[in-house]
Coordinates of C-alpha atoms in Angstrom, one line a residue:
M1 CA -29.6 68.8 -1.7
A2 CA -29.9 70.2 1.9
I3 CA -29.0 68.0 4.8
S4 CA -30.7 68.6 8.1
V5 CA -29.0 68.9 11.4
K6 CA -30.7 65.8 12.7
D7 CA -29.3 63.7 9.9
L8 CA -25.8 65.0 10.7
E9 CA -26.3 64.2 14.4
R10 CA -27.6 60.7 13.5
E11 CA -24.7 60.0 11.2
N12 CA -22.2 61.4 13.8
E13 CA -23.7 59.0 16.4
I14 CA -23.2 56.0 14.1
I15 CA -19.6 57.0 13.5
I16 CA -19.0 57.3 17.2
D17 CA -20.5 53.9 17.9
E18 CA -18.4 52.3 15.1
L19 CA -15.3 53.9 16.5
K20 CA -16.1 52.7 20.0
K21 CA -16.6 49.2 18.7
W22 CA -13.3 49.3 16.8
R23 CA -11.5 50.3 19.9
E24 CA -13.0 47.4 21.9
D25 CA -12.0 44.9 19.2
Y26 CA -8.5 46.3 19.0
K27 CA -8.2 46.0 22.7
N28 CA -9.3 42.3 22.6
L29 CA -6.8 41.7 19.7
K30 CA -4.0 43.2 21.7
E31 CA -4.8 41.1 24.7
E32 CA -5.1 38.0 22.5
K33 CA -1.7 38.7 20.9
E34 CA 0.0 39.1 24.3
K35 CA -1.6 35.8 25.5
L36 CA -0.5 33.9 22.3
Y37 CA 3.1 35.4 22.7
S38 CA 3.2 34.2 26.3
E39 CA 2.1 30.7 25.3
M40 CA 4.6 30.6 22.5
L41 CA 7.4 31.4 25.0
I42 CA 6.3 28.5 27.3
I43 CA 6.2 26.1 24.3
L44 CA 9.7 27.2 23.2
K45 CA 11.0 26.6 26.7
E46 CA 9.4 23.2 26.9
K47 CA 10.9 22.3 23.4
D48 CA 14.4 23.4 24.6
E49 CA 14.1 21.2 27.6
E50 CA 12.9 18.2 25.5
I51 CA 15.8 18.6 23.1
S52 CA 18.2 18.7 26.1
N53 CA 16.7 15.5 27.5
L54 CA 16.9 13.8 24.0
N55 CA 20.5 14.8 23.7
K56 CA 21.2 13.2 27.1
M57 CA 19.4 10.0 26.0
N58 CA 21.3 9.9 22.7
K59 CA 24.6 10.1 24.5
E60 CA 23.5 7.2 26.7
L61 CA 22.4 5.2 23.7
E62 CA 25.7 5.9 21.9
K63 CA 27.6 4.6 24.9
Y64 CA 25.5 1.4 25.0
I65 CA 26.0 0.9 21.2
D66 CA 29.7 1.3 21.6
C67 CA 29.6 -1.3 24.3
L68 CA 27.6 -3.7 22.1
E69 CA 29.9 -3.2 19.1
R70 CA 32.9 -4.2 21.3
K71 CA 31.1 -7.5 22.1
Q72 CA 29.7 -8.2 18.6
S73 CA 30.6 -6.5 15.4
F74 CA 27.7 -5.5 13.3
Q75 CA 29.8 -4.5 10.3
N76 CA 29.9 -6.7 7.2
H77 CA 33.5 -7.9 6.5
G78 CA 32.4 -9.9 3.4
K79 CA 31.5 -8.9 -0.1
D80 CA 28.9 -6.3 -1.0
V81 CA 25.4 -7.8 -1.5
S82 CA 25.5 -6.8 -5.2
Q83 CA 28.6 -8.9 -5.7
V84 CA 27.5 -12.2 -4.1
S85 CA 25.8 -15.0 -6.0
K86 CA 23.5 -16.1 -3.2
K87 CA 22.0 -12.9 -2.0
S88 CA 19.4 -14.6 0.2
R89 CA 22.1 -15.7 2.6
T90 CA 23.7 -12.3 2.9
L91 CA 20.2 -10.7 3.3
N92 CA 19.3 -13.1 6.1
T93 CA 22.5 -12.4 7.9
F94 CA 21.8 -8.7 7.7
M95 CA 18.2 -9.2 8.9
S96 CA 19.3 -11.2 12.0
Q97 CA 21.9 -8.5 12.9
A98 CA 19.3 -5.7 12.3
K99 CA 17.0 -7.3 14.8
V100 CA 19.7 -7.1 17.4
A101 CA 20.8 -3.6 16.5
L102 CA 17.1 -2.4 16.7
W103 CA 16.6 -3.8 20.2
L104 CA 15.3 -0.4 21.4
M105 CA 12.1 -0.8 19.4
K106 CA 10.6 -2.9 22.2
S107 CA 11.0 0.0 24.6
F108 CA 8.6 1.9 22.3
G109 CA 6.1 -1.0 22.3
L110 CA 7.1 -1.9 18.7
E111 CA 8.2 -5.2 17.1
L112 CA 10.4 -5.5 14.0
K113 CA 8.5 -7.2 11.1
G114 CA 10.3 -6.1 8.0
I115 CA 12.8 -3.7 6.4
T116 CA 12.9 -2.2 2.9
A117 CA 16.4 -1.8 1.7
M118 CA 18.1 -0.7 -1.6
E119 CA 21.4 -1.8 -3.0
Q120 CA 23.7 1.2 -3.3
N121 CA 25.4 0.0 -6.4
T122 CA 22.5 -1.3 -8.5
G123 CA 19.4 0.4 -7.0
T124 CA 17.7 -3.0 -6.5
I125 CA 15.0 -2.9 -3.8
H126 CA 14.7 -5.7 -1.2
S127 CA 11.6 -6.1 1.0
L128 CA 13.0 -8.1 4.0
H129 CA 10.7 -9.8 6.5
V130 CA 11.4 -11.4 9.9
D131 CA 11.3 -15.1 9.4
D132 CA 8.9 -15.9 12.2
C133 CA 6.7 -18.7 10.7
Q134 CA 3.1 -18.2 11.6
N135 CA 0.2 -20.6 11.7
F136 CA -3.1 -19.8 10.2
D137 CA -4.9 -20.6 13.4
S138 CA -2.7 -18.1 15.3
L139 CA -3.8 -15.1 13.1
S140 CA -6.4 -12.5 14.0
N141 CA -9.9 -12.9 12.7
E142 CA -9.3 -10.0 10.3
D143 CA -6.2 -11.6 8.8
K144 CA -8.0 -14.9 8.5
E145 CA -10.8 -13.3 6.6
K146 CA -8.4 -11.6 4.3
I147 CA -6.6 -14.9 3.5
E148 CA -9.9 -16.6 2.8
Q149 CA -10.9 -13.8 0.4
I150 CA -7.6 -14.2 -1.4
L151 CA -8.1 -17.9 -1.6
F152 CA -11.6 -17.5 -3.0
L153 CA -10.3 -15.1 -5.7
L154 CA -7.4 -17.4 -6.6
D155 CA -9.7 -20.4 -7.1
K156 CA -12.4 -18.3 -8.8
F157 CA -10.1 -17.0 -11.5
C158 CA -7.8 -20.1 -11.7
V159 CA -4.7 -18.2 -10.6
G160 CA -1.8 -20.5 -9.6
D161 CA 0.1 -20.4 -6.3
S162 CA 3.3 -19.6 -8.1
F163 CA 1.8 -16.4 -9.5
Y164 CA 0.5 -15.3 -6.1
H165 CA 3.9 -16.1 -4.5
E166 CA 5.7 -13.9 -7.1
L167 CA 3.1 -11.2 -6.4
T168 CA 3.9 -11.3 -2.6
M169 CA 7.6 -10.9 -3.3
I170 CA 7.1 -7.5 -5.0
T171 CA 4.0 -6.2 -3.2
D172 CA 4.1 -5.3 0.4
G173 CA 1.1 -6.0 2.7
L174 CA -0.2 -9.3 1.1
P175 CA -0.4 -12.4 3.3
K176 CA 2.3 -15.0 2.8
S177 CA 1.6 -17.7 0.2
Y178 CA 2.3 -20.5 2.7
L179 CA -0.6 -19.2 4.8
V180 CA -2.9 -19.3 1.8
K181 CA -1.8 -22.9 1.2
Q182 CA -2.4 -23.8 4.8
R183 CA -6.0 -22.6 4.7
R184 CA -6.7 -24.4 1.5
S185 CA -5.4 -27.7 3.0
Q186 CA -7.6 -27.1 6.1
L187 CA -10.7 -26.5 4.0
N188 CA -10.0 -29.5 1.8
D189 CA -9.7 -31.7 5.0
I190 CA -13.0 -30.6 6.4
S191 CA -14.9 -30.8 3.0
N192 CA -17.3 -33.7 2.5
V193 CA -18.6 -34.4 -1.0
I194 CA -22.3 -35.4 -1.0
P195 CA -24.1 -36.5 -4.2
T196 CA -26.7 -34.0 -5.3
P197 CA -30.3 -35.1 -5.8
D198 CA -31.8 -35.3 -9.3
N199 CA -33.4 -32.2 -10.8
R200 CA -31.6 -29.9 -8.4
F201 CA -30.0 -27.8 -11.2
R202 CA -31.7 -26.0 -14.1
K203 CA -31.5 -27.5 -17.5
P204 CA -28.5 -26.7 -19.7
I205 CA -28.7 -23.3 -21.3
T206 CA -27.4 -22.0 -24.6
S207 CA -24.2 -19.9 -25.0
L208 CA -26.3 -16.8 -25.7
E209 CA -28.4 -17.4 -22.5
C210 CA -25.1 -17.9 -20.5
K211 CA -23.7 -14.6 -21.9
A212 CA -26.9 -12.8 -21.0
F213 CA -26.8 -14.2 -17.5
K214 CA -23.2 -13.0 -16.9
Q215 CA -24.1 -9.6 -18.2
S216 CA -27.0 -9.3 -15.8
W217 CA -25.0 -9.8 -12.5
M218 CA -22.1 -7.4 -13.4
S219 CA -22.4 -4.1 -11.6
D220 CA -21.6 -0.7 -13.0
G221 CA -18.8 -0.3 -10.4
S222 CA -17.1 -3.5 -11.6
R223 CA -17.3 -2.3 -15.2
R224 CA -15.7 1.0 -14.3
K225 CA -12.9 -0.9 -12.6
W226 CA -12.5 -3.0 -15.8
I227 CA -12.1 0.2 -17.8
T228 CA -9.4 1.6 -15.5
A229 CA -7.4 -1.6 -15.3
L230 CA -7.7 -2.4 -19.0
K231 CA -6.5 1.1 -19.9
A232 CA -3.5 0.8 -17.6
F233 CA -2.7 -2.6 -19.1
K234 CA -3.0 -1.5 -22.7
D235 CA -1.0 1.7 -22.1
W236 CA 1.7 -0.5 -20.5
Q237 CA 1.5 -3.0 -23.4
T238 CA 2.0 -0.3 -26.0
E239 CA 4.9 1.4 -24.2
R240 CA 6.6 -2.0 -23.5
N241 CA 6.4 -3.0 -27.1
V242 CA 7.9 0.3 -28.2
S243 CA 10.7 0.0 -25.7
I244 CA 11.5 -3.6 -26.8
S245 CA 11.4 -2.7 -30.5
K246 CA 14.0 0.0 -30.1
D247 CA 16.5 -2.6 -28.8
P248 CA 17.3 -5.1 -31.6
D249 CA 19.3 -7.3 -29.2
S250 CA 16.5 -7.6 -26.6
D251 CA 15.4 -11.1 -25.7
K252 CA 12.1 -9.9 -24.2
L253 CA 8.8 -11.1 -25.7
L254 CA 6.7 -8.7 -27.7
M255 CA 3.0 -8.6 -26.8
D256 CA 1.6 -9.2 -30.3
T257 CA -1.8 -10.5 -29.1
S258 CA -4.6 -8.8 -27.2
L259 CA -6.0 -10.1 -23.9
E260 CA -8.9 -11.7 -25.7
E261 CA -6.5 -13.8 -27.8
M262 CA -3.8 -14.7 -25.3
S263 CA -3.3 -18.3 -24.2
D264 CA -3.3 -19.1 -20.4
K265 CA 0.4 -19.4 -20.4
K266 CA 1.0 -16.1 -22.1
L267 CA -1.5 -14.4 -19.8
D268 CA 0.2 -15.6 -16.7
H269 CA 3.6 -14.5 -18.1
F270 CA 2.6 -11.0 -19.0
L271 CA 0.5 -10.4 -15.9
G272 CA 3.6 -11.1 -13.8
H273 CA 5.5 -8.5 -15.8
F274 CA 2.6 -6.1 -15.6
V275 CA 2.6 -6.3 -11.8
A276 CA 6.3 -5.6 -11.7
E277 CA 6.5 -2.8 -14.3
V278 CA 3.2 -0.9 -14.1
R279 CA 3.4 2.7 -12.7
K280 CA 1.2 5.7 -12.3
V281 CA 1.1 8.6 -14.8
N282 CA 3.6 10.4 -12.6
G283 CA 6.0 7.5 -12.6
K284 CA 5.3 6.4 -9.0
E285 CA 4.4 2.9 -7.9
Y286 CA 0.8 1.9 -7.3
P287 CA -0.1 0.8 -3.7
G288 CA -0.3 -3.0 -3.4
K289 CA -4.0 -2.9 -2.9
T290 CA -4.5 -1.1 -6.2
I291 CA -2.4 -3.5 -8.1
Y292 CA -4.3 -6.4 -6.6
E293 CA -7.6 -4.8 -7.6
M294 CA -6.2 -4.3 -11.2
I295 CA -5.3 -7.9 -11.5
D296 CA -8.7 -8.9 -10.1
S297 CA -10.5 -6.7 -12.6
I298 CA -8.4 -8.0 -15.6
Q299 CA -9.0 -11.6 -14.5
T300 CA -12.7 -10.9 -14.1
Y301 CA -12.8 -9.3 -17.6
V302 CA -11.0 -12.3 -19.2
W303 CA -13.3 -14.8 -17.4
N304 CA -16.4 -12.9 -18.4
A305 CA -15.2 -12.8 -22.0
N306 CA -15.0 -16.6 -22.0
I307 CA -11.3 -16.5 -22.4
I308 CA -10.5 -18.6 -19.4

């Protein structure tokens, strides 16, 4: 096939234009590279200066800490916390000294509220909180609303204060149980019981009608949460029973009944163990909010099944 001279000239012009464009882009890339390199040198210089300033500050802090340690010893001269019978006293002593040792937090606009510590010998985890007793009225509106929501759930599903207290001991981020009790007392004090007029409520319904009513107000989202929480509970139940069965000297109780057949006492007992022992598939702990939602879903399922 013959190619005309015009076609060759046109193709040559296209190649020349592309080459010209490539040279312009290459020039821009080269300038951008030099600009980035200059900026990187400036940042490295600033980083070196910041490291130098931090080293000077650390030396000043070390001198101040040495001065403090001469006035007050922060070292523990007693037994290891894993060897004492009353750990709470030792942990409280540690917490009070930790508050003094971490005085510099206030210079950053921070306030110490708690520390998570692990015993070196046993691996036991302790979540330590600053013992600054709060009053419900002094809390923020967001915290007040959270406590009232928790109080509503506790009353709705007949969960005792002792269970919630144990839950707060092993789950970070939940309001203290004494604040929940404070709010309950306040609400009880302002409540005024008034007799209801006749014919206010609907006539008594049958068990089938009651079951149909409960089914009608349950959302699909709630049912999905049921499935997730119940699967986690049953998987934990199976693995726990297998582990206990392998140890003939174990004094732990086997879960030989399902949720639908458990008594209230057994349910409270095993829910407490479930909260402490449940883990993700990868072995990591669930966030406190997720555990709380699981317990909420299980309690809702049990209530809806007419167990409670």
